[in-house]
Short mmCIF file of C-alpha atoms in Angstrom, two decimals:
data_model
loop_
_atom_site.label_atom_id
_atom_site.label_comp_id
_atom_site.label_asym_id
_atom_site.label_seq_id
_atom_site.Cartn_x
_atom_site.Cartn_y
_atom_site.Cartn_z
CA UNK A 1 68.95 54.46 86.48
CA UNK A 2 70.56 56.52 83.75
CA UNK A 3 74.06 57.89 83.74
CA UNK A 4 72.78 61.34 84.61
CA UNK A 5 70.76 59.95 87.50
CA UNK A 6 73.80 58.30 89.01
CA UNK A 7 75.67 61.52 89.73
CA UNK A 8 76.82 61.38 93.35
CA UNK A 9 76.58 64.51 95.47
CA UNK A 10 79.55 64.75 97.81
CA UNK A 11 80.97 67.38 100.11
CA UNK A 12 83.53 69.60 98.41
CA UNK A 13 86.09 68.77 101.09
CA UNK A 14 85.93 65.04 100.39
CA UNK A 15 87.30 62.85 97.68
CA UNK A 16 85.06 59.92 96.65
CA UNK A 17 86.86 56.62 96.36
CA UNK A 18 85.22 53.78 94.40
CA UNK A 19 86.41 50.29 95.22
CA UNK A 20 85.64 47.11 93.32
CA UNK A 21 84.43 43.91 94.93
CA UNK A 22 82.65 40.76 93.93
CA UNK A 23 79.90 38.38 95.00
CA UNK A 24 80.98 35.22 96.82
CA UNK A 25 80.04 33.06 93.84
CA UNK A 26 81.97 35.29 91.48
CA UNK A 27 79.18 35.65 88.92
CA UNK A 28 78.73 39.37 89.10
CA UNK A 29 81.13 42.22 89.83
CA UNK A 30 79.73 45.13 91.87
CA UNK A 31 81.00 48.44 93.12
CA UNK A 32 81.45 48.85 96.87
CA UNK A 33 80.28 51.58 99.09
CA UNK A 34 81.65 54.99 98.26
CA UNK A 35 84.04 56.02 101.02
CA UNK A 36 84.49 59.63 101.84
CA UNK A 37 88.03 60.69 102.64
CA UNK A 38 88.58 64.19 104.04
CA UNK A 39 90.91 66.54 102.27
CA UNK A 40 93.93 66.66 104.56
CA UNK A 41 94.60 70.33 103.89
CA UNK A 42 91.07 71.15 105.02
CA UNK A 43 91.18 68.78 108.00
CA UNK A 44 94.57 69.77 109.40
CA UNK A 45 95.88 73.29 109.63
CA UNK A 46 99.48 74.44 109.35
CA UNK A 47 101.40 72.60 112.05
CA UNK A 48 104.22 75.14 112.29
CA UNK A 49 101.85 77.97 113.18
CA UNK A 50 100.43 75.94 116.05
CA UNK A 51 103.93 74.97 117.19
CA UNK A 52 105.04 78.63 117.28
CA UNK A 53 101.96 79.71 119.24
CA UNK A 54 102.45 76.88 121.74
CA UNK A 55 106.16 77.64 122.09
CA UNK A 56 105.56 81.32 122.87
CA UNK A 57 102.78 80.48 125.35
CA UNK A 58 105.12 78.11 127.19
CA UNK A 59 108.15 80.41 127.37
CA UNK A 60 107.02 81.42 130.83
CA UNK A 61 107.29 77.84 132.04
CA UNK A 62 111.07 78.05 131.55
CA UNK A 63 110.94 80.60 134.35
CA UNK A 64 109.20 78.02 136.56
CA UNK A 65 112.20 75.74 136.00
CA UNK A 66 114.54 78.61 136.88
CA UNK A 67 112.66 79.01 140.17
CA UNK A 68 112.76 75.27 140.90
CA UNK A 69 116.46 74.93 140.17
CA UNK A 70 117.51 78.16 141.92
CA UNK A 71 117.38 76.82 145.49
CA UNK A 72 119.54 73.80 144.63
CA UNK A 73 122.48 76.06 143.72
CA UNK A 74 121.84 79.08 145.96
CA UNK A 75 121.52 77.21 149.28
CA UNK A 76 125.08 75.77 149.23
CA UNK A 77 126.39 79.25 148.37
CA UNK A 78 124.40 80.87 151.21
CA UNK A 79 125.59 78.18 153.66
CA UNK A 80 129.25 78.68 152.71
CA UNK A 81 131.58 80.29 155.24
CA UNK A 82 132.21 83.32 153.01
CA UNK A 83 128.52 83.93 152.19
CA UNK A 84 127.38 87.57 152.00
CA UNK A 85 124.05 86.50 153.53
CA UNK A 86 124.69 83.50 155.83
CA UNK A 87 121.70 81.21 156.55
CA UNK A 88 121.02 78.26 158.84
CA UNK A 89 119.15 75.04 158.04
CA UNK A 90 115.73 76.50 158.88
CA UNK A 91 116.29 79.58 156.73
CA UNK A 92 117.54 77.37 153.89
CA UNK A 93 114.31 75.38 153.95
CA UNK A 94 112.34 78.63 153.67
CA UNK A 95 114.48 79.80 150.75
CA UNK A 96 113.68 76.51 149.01
CA UNK A 97 109.97 76.36 149.80
CA UNK A 98 108.73 79.97 149.86
CA UNK A 99 108.31 80.09 146.10
CA UNK A 100 105.70 77.36 146.51
CA UNK A 101 103.75 79.57 148.95
CA UNK A 102 103.26 82.31 146.36
CA UNK A 103 102.46 79.80 143.63
CA UNK A 104 98.97 78.65 144.84
CA UNK A 105 97.85 82.28 145.13
CA UNK A 106 98.96 82.90 141.55
CA UNK A 107 97.16 79.75 140.43
CA UNK A 108 93.84 80.89 141.88
CA UNK A 109 94.15 84.37 140.41
CA UNK A 110 95.14 83.02 137.00
CA UNK A 111 91.88 81.09 136.71
CA UNK A 112 89.82 84.23 137.29
CA UNK A 113 91.93 86.32 134.90
CA UNK A 114 91.90 83.61 132.25
CA UNK A 115 88.12 83.15 132.20
CA UNK A 116 87.22 86.85 132.46
CA UNK A 117 89.95 88.61 130.48
CA UNK A 118 91.24 85.86 128.19
CA UNK A 119 94.07 83.35 127.98
CA UNK A 120 96.41 85.78 126.20
CA UNK A 121 96.04 88.59 128.75
CA UNK A 122 96.56 86.11 131.58
CA UNK A 123 99.85 84.98 130.04
CA UNK A 124 100.99 88.59 129.67
CA UNK A 125 100.04 89.57 133.23
CA UNK A 126 101.85 86.60 134.78
CA UNK A 127 105.27 87.90 133.73
CA UNK A 128 105.10 91.14 135.72
CA UNK A 129 105.46 89.77 139.29
CA UNK A 130 108.11 87.37 138.04
CA UNK A 131 110.26 90.17 136.66
CA UNK A 132 109.90 92.15 139.91
CA UNK A 133 110.74 89.08 141.99
CA UNK A 134 114.01 88.37 140.18
CA UNK A 135 115.03 92.02 140.50
CA UNK A 136 114.40 91.91 144.27
CA UNK A 137 116.54 88.75 144.65
CA UNK A 138 119.35 90.19 142.52
CA UNK A 139 119.43 93.31 144.73
CA UNK A 140 119.00 91.42 148.05
CA UNK A 141 121.10 92.55 151.00
CA UNK A 142 119.46 90.30 153.59
CA UNK A 143 117.61 87.00 153.72
CA UNK A 144 114.25 88.79 154.02
CA UNK A 145 114.65 90.24 150.52
CA UNK A 146 115.42 86.75 149.18
CA UNK A 147 112.25 85.52 150.86
CA UNK A 148 110.21 88.34 149.25
CA UNK A 149 111.70 87.71 145.83
CA UNK A 150 111.00 83.97 146.08
CA UNK A 151 107.36 84.62 146.97
CA UNK A 152 106.95 87.00 144.01
CA UNK A 153 108.59 84.66 141.51
CA UNK A 154 106.51 81.80 142.88
CA UNK A 155 103.37 83.92 142.47
CA UNK A 156 104.25 84.52 138.82
CA UNK A 157 105.07 80.85 138.35
CA UNK A 158 101.64 79.92 139.68
CA UNK A 159 99.91 82.35 137.33
CA UNK A 160 101.61 80.94 134.23
CA UNK A 161 100.90 77.25 134.79
CA UNK A 162 97.22 76.89 133.86
CA UNK A 163 97.05 79.63 131.17
CA UNK A 164 100.03 78.17 129.28
CA UNK A 165 98.48 74.72 129.16
CA UNK A 166 94.92 75.86 128.46
CA UNK A 167 96.11 78.24 125.74
CA UNK A 168 98.14 75.45 124.12
CA UNK A 169 95.27 72.95 124.27
CA UNK A 170 92.86 75.44 122.69
CA UNK A 171 95.04 76.64 119.81
CA UNK A 172 96.22 73.17 118.74
CA UNK A 173 94.44 70.31 117.02
CA UNK A 174 94.09 66.86 118.64
CA UNK A 175 96.92 65.25 116.63
CA UNK A 176 99.37 67.88 117.95
CA UNK A 177 97.83 68.72 121.31
CA UNK A 178 99.44 66.06 123.50
CA UNK A 179 102.96 66.72 122.25
CA UNK A 180 102.66 70.52 122.34
CA UNK A 181 100.99 70.63 125.76
CA UNK A 182 104.08 68.79 127.00
CA UNK A 183 106.15 71.86 126.06
CA UNK A 184 105.33 73.22 129.52
CA UNK A 185 107.14 70.33 131.18
CA UNK A 186 109.99 70.66 128.69
CA UNK A 187 110.26 74.35 129.56
CA UNK A 188 110.45 73.59 133.28
CA UNK A 189 113.19 71.03 132.72
CA UNK A 190 115.12 73.46 130.53
CA UNK A 191 114.91 76.11 133.22
CA UNK A 192 116.17 73.68 135.86
CA UNK A 193 119.13 72.75 133.64
CA UNK A 194 120.00 76.41 133.02
CA UNK A 195 120.11 77.12 136.76
CA UNK A 196 122.11 73.97 137.55
CA UNK A 197 124.66 74.82 134.87
CA UNK A 198 125.07 78.54 135.50
CA UNK A 199 124.90 78.05 139.26
CA UNK A 200 127.98 75.83 139.20
CA UNK A 201 130.09 78.68 137.79
CA UNK A 202 128.43 81.96 138.85
CA UNK A 203 127.16 83.67 142.00
CA UNK A 204 123.50 83.58 142.92
CA UNK A 205 123.17 87.36 142.42
CA UNK A 206 124.38 87.12 138.81
CA UNK A 207 122.10 84.11 138.31
CA UNK A 208 119.10 86.16 139.47
CA UNK A 209 119.94 88.94 137.04
CA UNK A 210 120.22 86.56 134.08
CA UNK A 211 116.89 84.94 135.01
CA UNK A 212 115.06 88.21 134.29
CA UNK A 213 115.62 87.70 130.54
CA UNK A 214 113.11 84.84 130.22
CA UNK A 215 109.95 86.55 131.57
CA UNK A 216 110.77 89.74 129.63
CA UNK A 217 111.01 87.76 126.37
CA UNK A 218 107.80 85.86 127.17
CA UNK A 219 105.90 89.10 127.79
CA UNK A 220 107.02 90.75 124.54
CA UNK A 221 106.38 87.73 122.29
CA UNK A 222 102.97 86.99 123.80
CA UNK A 223 101.79 90.44 122.71
CA UNK A 224 102.11 89.20 119.10
CA UNK A 225 99.99 86.05 119.57
CA UNK A 226 96.20 85.71 118.94
CA UNK A 227 93.58 84.91 121.57
CA UNK A 228 92.28 81.32 121.51
CA UNK A 229 89.25 80.64 119.25
CA UNK A 230 87.54 78.64 122.03
CA UNK A 231 87.58 81.64 124.37
CA UNK A 232 86.40 84.04 121.66
CA UNK A 233 83.47 81.78 120.73
CA UNK A 234 82.51 81.44 124.40
CA UNK A 235 82.37 85.26 124.55
CA UNK A 236 80.21 85.44 121.38
CA UNK A 237 82.93 86.81 119.13
CA UNK A 238 82.81 84.42 116.13
CA UNK A 239 84.44 86.87 113.70
CA UNK A 240 87.44 87.31 115.98
CA UNK A 241 87.53 83.53 116.38
CA UNK A 242 87.71 83.17 112.58
CA UNK A 243 90.60 85.63 112.41
CA UNK A 244 92.36 83.80 115.20
CA UNK A 245 91.93 80.45 113.43
CA UNK A 246 93.17 81.97 110.16
CA UNK A 247 96.42 82.88 111.91
CA UNK A 248 96.68 79.51 113.66
CA UNK A 249 95.60 77.14 110.86
CA UNK A 250 96.41 78.84 107.54
CA UNK A 251 94.35 79.78 104.47
CA UNK A 252 93.70 76.22 103.22
CA UNK A 253 91.98 75.15 106.43
CA UNK A 254 88.18 74.95 106.68
CA UNK A 255 87.84 77.70 109.29
CA UNK A 256 84.04 78.04 109.10
CA UNK A 257 83.53 74.39 109.95
CA UNK A 258 85.62 74.57 113.14
CA UNK A 259 83.91 77.79 114.25
CA UNK A 260 80.53 76.12 113.70
CA UNK A 261 81.66 73.11 115.73
CA UNK A 262 82.84 75.37 118.55
CA UNK A 263 79.57 77.33 118.49
CA UNK A 264 77.51 74.14 118.46
CA UNK A 265 79.41 72.69 121.37
CA UNK A 266 79.28 75.97 123.30
CA UNK A 267 75.49 76.03 122.84
CA UNK A 268 75.20 72.40 123.96
CA UNK A 269 77.20 73.02 127.12
CA UNK A 270 75.79 76.52 127.73
CA UNK A 271 79.33 77.91 127.49
CA UNK A 272 78.13 80.83 125.42
CA UNK A 273 75.27 83.26 125.67
CA UNK A 274 76.67 85.42 128.45
CA UNK A 275 79.95 87.21 128.52
CA UNK A 276 80.54 85.97 132.08
CA UNK A 277 78.91 83.44 134.39
CA UNK A 278 77.02 84.52 137.48
CA UNK A 279 78.23 83.30 140.88
CA UNK A 280 75.43 80.72 141.02
CA UNK A 281 76.19 79.43 137.51
CA UNK A 282 79.88 79.22 138.34
CA UNK A 283 79.21 77.19 141.49
CA UNK A 284 76.83 74.90 139.61
CA UNK A 285 79.48 74.33 136.93
CA UNK A 286 82.16 73.63 139.55
CA UNK A 287 80.09 71.00 141.39
CA UNK A 288 78.93 69.30 138.18
CA UNK A 289 80.41 65.80 137.62
CA UNK A 290 82.09 67.01 134.42
CA UNK A 291 84.24 69.22 136.65
CA UNK A 292 84.40 67.35 139.97
CA UNK A 293 85.47 64.00 138.52
CA UNK A 294 88.54 65.23 136.61
CA UNK A 295 89.42 67.60 139.49
CA UNK A 296 89.48 64.69 141.94
CA UNK A 297 91.54 62.56 139.57
CA UNK A 298 94.13 65.27 138.89
CA UNK A 299 94.36 66.39 142.53
CA UNK A 300 95.17 62.84 143.65
CA UNK A 301 97.53 62.48 140.67
CA UNK A 302 99.48 65.58 141.72
CA UNK A 303 99.57 64.49 145.35
CA UNK A 304 101.01 61.08 144.47
CA UNK A 305 103.40 62.59 141.94
CA UNK A 306 104.76 65.21 144.35
CA UNK A 307 105.12 62.72 147.20
CA UNK A 308 107.16 60.48 144.92
CA UNK A 309 110.00 62.86 145.87
CA UNK A 310 110.66 64.51 142.52
CA UNK A 311 110.83 68.07 143.81
CA UNK A 312 112.82 67.01 146.85
CA UNK A 313 115.45 65.81 144.40
CA UNK A 314 115.09 68.96 142.27
CA UNK A 315 115.20 71.52 145.10
CA UNK A 316 117.92 69.79 147.16
CA UNK A 317 119.92 68.13 144.35
CA UNK A 318 123.40 69.36 145.37
CA UNK A 319 122.79 68.51 149.03
CA UNK A 320 121.42 65.03 148.26
CA UNK A 321 124.37 64.15 146.02
CA UNK A 322 126.71 65.36 148.75
CA UNK A 323 125.05 63.20 151.40
CA UNK A 324 124.69 60.11 149.19
CA UNK A 325 128.34 59.19 149.69
CA UNK A 326 129.24 59.31 146.01
CA UNK A 327 132.81 60.15 145.08
CA UNK A 328 131.64 62.12 142.02
CA UNK A 329 131.63 65.93 142.07
CA UNK A 330 128.22 67.06 143.36
CA UNK A 331 127.94 69.99 140.93
CA UNK A 332 128.80 67.78 137.95
CA UNK A 333 126.16 65.27 139.06
CA UNK A 334 123.60 68.04 139.40
CA UNK A 335 124.28 69.40 135.90
CA UNK A 336 124.06 65.91 134.40
CA UNK A 337 120.81 65.40 136.27
CA UNK A 338 119.42 68.53 134.62
CA UNK A 339 120.53 67.28 131.20
CA UNK A 340 118.85 63.91 131.76
CA UNK A 341 115.67 65.60 132.95
CA UNK A 342 115.51 67.81 129.85
CA UNK A 343 116.23 64.96 127.41
CA UNK A 344 113.61 62.67 128.88
CA UNK A 345 111.03 65.43 129.11
CA UNK A 346 111.36 65.76 125.33
CA UNK A 347 111.22 61.97 125.00
CA UNK A 348 108.11 61.95 127.18
CA UNK A 349 106.46 64.59 125.00
CA UNK A 350 107.09 62.45 121.91
CA UNK A 351 105.96 59.25 123.60
CA UNK A 352 102.84 61.00 124.84
CA UNK A 353 101.63 61.25 121.25
CA UNK A 354 102.50 57.64 120.47
CA UNK A 355 101.80 55.77 123.71
CA UNK A 356 99.13 57.78 125.49
CA UNK A 357 98.78 59.00 129.06
CA UNK A 358 98.21 55.78 131.01
CA UNK A 359 101.28 53.74 129.92
CA UNK A 360 103.67 56.62 130.66
CA UNK A 361 102.06 57.12 134.07
CA UNK A 362 102.57 53.45 134.92
CA UNK A 363 106.24 53.65 133.90
CA UNK A 364 106.73 56.61 136.25
CA UNK A 365 104.87 55.07 139.17
CA UNK A 366 106.70 51.76 139.09
CA UNK A 367 110.11 53.26 138.24
CA UNK A 368 109.93 55.93 140.95
CA UNK A 369 108.81 53.40 143.52
CA UNK A 370 111.68 50.98 142.96
CA UNK A 371 114.39 53.65 142.67
CA UNK A 372 113.33 55.56 145.81
CA UNK A 373 113.15 52.33 147.81
CA UNK A 374 116.55 51.32 146.40
CA UNK A 375 118.05 54.70 147.34
CA UNK A 376 116.53 54.45 150.82
CA UNK A 377 117.94 50.96 151.38
CA UNK A 378 121.43 52.08 150.32
CA UNK A 379 121.29 55.12 152.61
CA UNK A 380 120.22 52.83 155.46
CA UNK A 381 123.37 50.76 155.02
CA UNK A 382 125.43 53.94 154.63
CA UNK A 383 124.04 55.16 157.94
CA UNK A 384 125.09 51.87 159.56
CA UNK A 385 128.56 52.17 158.05
CA UNK A 386 128.96 55.78 159.22
CA UNK A 387 127.87 55.02 162.80
CA UNK A 388 129.94 51.86 163.12
CA UNK A 389 133.00 51.90 165.38
CA UNK A 390 135.29 52.33 163.61
CA UNK A 391 133.40 53.78 160.59
CA UNK A 392 133.26 51.54 157.53
CA UNK A 393 134.21 52.90 154.11
CA UNK A 394 131.07 52.98 151.87
CA UNK A 395 131.06 50.62 148.90
CA UNK A 396 129.21 50.75 145.56
CA UNK A 397 128.99 54.53 145.74
CA UNK A 398 127.73 54.50 142.16
CA UNK A 399 124.46 52.90 143.28
CA UNK A 400 122.74 55.94 144.87
CA UNK A 401 123.71 58.06 141.86
CA UNK A 402 122.25 55.44 139.53
CA UNK A 403 119.04 55.35 141.59
CA UNK A 404 118.66 59.13 141.39
CA UNK A 405 119.29 59.23 137.63
CA UNK A 406 116.92 56.33 136.90
CA UNK A 407 114.36 57.98 139.18
CA UNK A 408 114.53 61.24 137.21
CA UNK A 409 114.37 59.33 133.91
CA UNK A 410 111.23 57.37 134.77
CA UNK A 411 109.59 60.24 136.63
CA UNK A 412 110.12 62.68 133.77
CA UNK A 413 108.53 60.64 130.97
CA UNK A 414 105.23 60.38 132.86
CA UNK A 415 104.76 62.32 136.09
CA UNK A 416 106.39 65.51 134.84
CA UNK A 417 104.40 65.54 131.60
CA UNK A 418 101.04 63.77 131.83
CA UNK A 419 99.13 65.62 134.60
CA UNK A 420 100.13 69.04 133.29
CA UNK A 421 98.90 68.10 129.81
CA UNK A 422 95.63 66.80 131.23
CA UNK A 423 94.91 70.14 132.94
CA UNK A 424 94.23 71.53 129.47
CA UNK A 425 92.24 68.46 128.40
CA UNK A 426 89.86 67.29 131.13
CA UNK A 427 87.91 70.33 132.26
CA UNK A 428 84.68 71.77 130.77
CA UNK A 429 85.06 74.85 128.61
CA UNK A 430 83.05 77.34 130.67
CA UNK A 431 85.15 76.91 133.84
CA UNK A 432 88.33 75.49 132.31
CA UNK A 433 90.41 78.47 133.35
CA UNK A 434 89.04 78.68 136.88
CA UNK A 435 89.29 75.00 137.75
CA UNK A 436 92.62 74.77 135.93
CA UNK A 437 93.83 77.43 138.35
CA UNK A 438 92.46 75.43 141.30
CA UNK A 439 94.31 72.35 140.08
CA UNK A 440 97.67 74.06 139.67
CA UNK A 441 97.06 75.62 143.09
CA UNK A 442 96.71 72.15 144.60
CA UNK A 443 99.74 70.91 142.68
CA UNK A 444 101.99 73.67 143.99
CA UNK A 445 100.57 73.37 147.50
CA UNK A 446 101.84 69.80 147.45
CA UNK A 447 105.21 71.11 146.20
CA UNK A 448 105.43 73.39 149.24
CA UNK A 449 104.44 70.61 151.65
CA UNK A 450 106.97 68.15 150.22
CA UNK A 451 109.87 70.62 149.99
CA UNK A 452 109.26 72.19 153.42
CA UNK A 453 108.78 68.87 155.23
CA UNK A 454 111.86 67.18 153.74
CA UNK A 455 114.29 68.48 156.44
CA UNK A 456 111.74 67.54 159.13
CA UNK A 457 111.28 64.02 157.75
CA UNK A 458 115.04 63.48 157.57
CA UNK A 459 115.21 64.18 161.32
CA UNK A 460 112.24 61.96 162.18
CA UNK A 461 112.73 59.07 159.73
CA UNK A 462 116.37 59.66 158.74
CA UNK A 463 117.15 60.12 155.04
CA UNK A 464 116.73 56.44 154.24
CA UNK A 465 113.26 56.31 155.81
CA UNK A 466 112.20 59.45 153.95
CA UNK A 467 113.10 58.04 150.53
CA UNK A 468 111.49 54.68 151.28
CA UNK A 469 108.31 56.59 152.22
CA UNK A 470 108.43 58.40 148.87
CA UNK A 471 108.77 55.05 147.09
CA UNK A 472 105.69 53.68 148.86
CA UNK A 473 103.66 56.69 147.73
CA UNK A 474 104.61 55.90 144.13
CA UNK A 475 103.46 52.28 144.42
CA UNK A 476 100.11 53.30 145.95
CA UNK A 477 99.70 55.95 143.26
CA UNK A 478 100.24 53.39 140.50
CA UNK A 479 97.29 51.35 141.79
CA UNK A 480 95.09 54.46 141.77
CA UNK A 481 96.17 55.41 138.24
CA UNK A 482 95.40 51.91 136.96
CA UNK A 483 91.87 52.05 138.37
CA UNK A 484 90.87 55.67 137.73
CA UNK A 485 92.98 57.44 135.11
CA UNK A 486 91.24 57.77 131.69
CA UNK A 487 93.11 57.63 128.38
CA UNK A 488 92.61 60.87 126.44
CA UNK A 489 95.07 60.27 123.61
CA UNK A 490 93.56 61.31 120.26
CA UNK A 491 90.32 62.59 121.80
CA UNK A 492 88.88 66.02 121.15
CA UNK A 493 88.16 68.33 124.07
CA UNK A 494 84.45 67.93 123.31
CA UNK A 495 84.64 64.12 123.50
CA UNK A 496 86.44 64.32 126.85
CA UNK A 497 83.88 66.73 128.29
CA UNK A 498 81.02 64.54 127.04
CA UNK A 499 82.58 61.56 128.83
CA UNK A 500 82.86 63.26 132.22
CA UNK A 501 79.39 64.78 131.80
CA UNK A 502 77.93 61.32 131.31
CA UNK A 503 76.79 61.98 127.76
CA UNK A 504 79.05 59.14 126.61
CA UNK A 505 79.97 56.10 128.69
CA UNK A 506 83.53 55.56 127.52
CA UNK A 507 86.47 57.23 125.80
CA UNK A 508 87.51 53.98 124.19
CA UNK A 509 87.05 53.58 120.45
CA UNK A 510 84.06 51.40 119.54
CA UNK A 511 84.97 47.96 118.29
CA UNK A 512 84.55 47.21 114.63
CA UNK A 513 81.02 46.13 113.84
CA UNK A 514 79.36 47.72 116.87
CA UNK A 515 77.28 49.99 114.65
CA UNK A 516 76.25 47.23 112.29
CA UNK A 517 78.66 48.11 109.52
CA UNK A 518 80.75 44.99 109.99
CA UNK A 519 77.71 42.72 109.85
CA UNK A 520 76.58 44.45 106.68
CA UNK A 521 79.92 43.66 105.09
CA UNK A 522 79.77 39.99 106.03
CA UNK A 523 76.23 39.69 104.69
CA UNK A 524 77.36 41.13 101.37
CA UNK A 525 75.00 44.08 101.75
CA UNK A 526 76.91 46.55 99.63
CA UNK A 527 75.69 49.26 97.31
CA UNK A 528 75.29 48.24 93.67
CA UNK A 529 75.82 51.44 91.73
CA UNK A 530 74.95 49.74 88.48
CA UNK A 531 71.28 49.09 89.30
CA UNK A 532 70.74 51.34 92.35
CA UNK A 533 69.26 48.51 94.41
CA UNK A 534 70.73 49.75 97.72
CA UNK A 535 71.50 53.30 98.94
CA UNK A 536 74.80 53.92 100.65
CA UNK A 537 75.85 56.36 103.31
CA UNK A 538 79.08 58.30 103.22
CA UNK A 539 81.34 58.58 106.27
CA UNK A 540 79.54 59.53 109.51
CA UNK A 541 81.51 62.79 109.59
CA UNK A 542 79.72 64.07 106.51
CA UNK A 543 76.46 62.12 106.86
CA UNK A 544 75.59 62.53 103.15
CA UNK A 545 73.27 60.12 101.35
CA UNK A 546 73.80 58.84 97.84
CA UNK A 547 70.68 58.89 95.63
#
């Protein structure tokens, strides 16, 4: 072979790398297989553009945190002797839980809006009922208006959940997706902290007025964002998808290649071809294993996570600190709890990228189980001390506070991050919005059940029995997660869908040598560029052959 004959044809986005090696007996030096390394600028788009898009999409989730944290500070104010709108225990439980009644309805509607009108329009529409709801609460003159406002804000909260996560998962690349999808959980924790902090110093009417700012900002900024390329390709709008990718990835990114990949995958999964699915096609897609399997996994995940007691602590934080027997100021404890929740939500988002979904879930399950059981045992002894004749002064009053803080820490890094991220990862493209709405509907239905039944359980099982029950749910959930929860870290949405569809048997990376490459190396079967005795193949991504 002449020098001219040995010219290697490579993809323009790759950089050939020639490596020297030698025969075992050292007599002859040969050149190893040419390895193709992708140009990083072409492989990865501008990270900051994806971060900004994800941040704007998740602004609405801050409002969800405002809704969650609102009842913790408003109920003590409404129960005070000088309250403008006095409430009893039953009315207080409705104030806490009614937002979770409106939420499932919003979740179901968001799926329809997201799949038929787009992710962007769904995120814009979700802010309208939220704004109205906060205005109604701020102007409330009776408990019925508070109820109505809570239902409306809950409805808006339900609408934002799935679109925010699906939008984020579709505009980001795999190396950023896990961390940025966790922004939703970070936003919720930030909203809770804002309410805890402001609620300690202001009235609930002023708090409602301030809360309007967040959905208004989310609505305005979302108008400036592009639609997701996945949705545009599924609606046969490749040119718009290219323009969207240009805004999300930058000029140096290989936009055409990603659009081709999206089109190829849409054709393979029949996600394109029609602008909307018929009722029969929708039902078929919903009952397909690629949809049913992840739906079952996430529904059970949310049930176990909610019955761990996290939203009982969130919605009744001031009351629980008051009844724990601690000598610390209940409002100070509540604010610190919000700070811890926010910090460890951010930590969880970072760890999600490094550690994956399963390890963080196990940390939450085991940590929540032990801390809830520990809190329940302490409250059992406190009950004995309080009912003794004469009453016994509680000891180790730091212990229940420590249990609650450790509970929030462990719960936040896994339970409050992982399932919400997986909503945007696990479902097939053509019904991702619809089934994502179903999933968030189930999640918030469990929120309502847990929050509404907490006062009832405290009467039936006492407080100590209620928290021990929550701990047992966490332990049972951990067993389920170990057996059934897949690891999606570093996987593309196409790989995940192929796994649940049965097109691939595992999401685990193949071991070295499974495709014969390792054996070839041990046998010394390498390309000799000098005499052309053996052809070599470039990386599987490019699938180019050397002459």
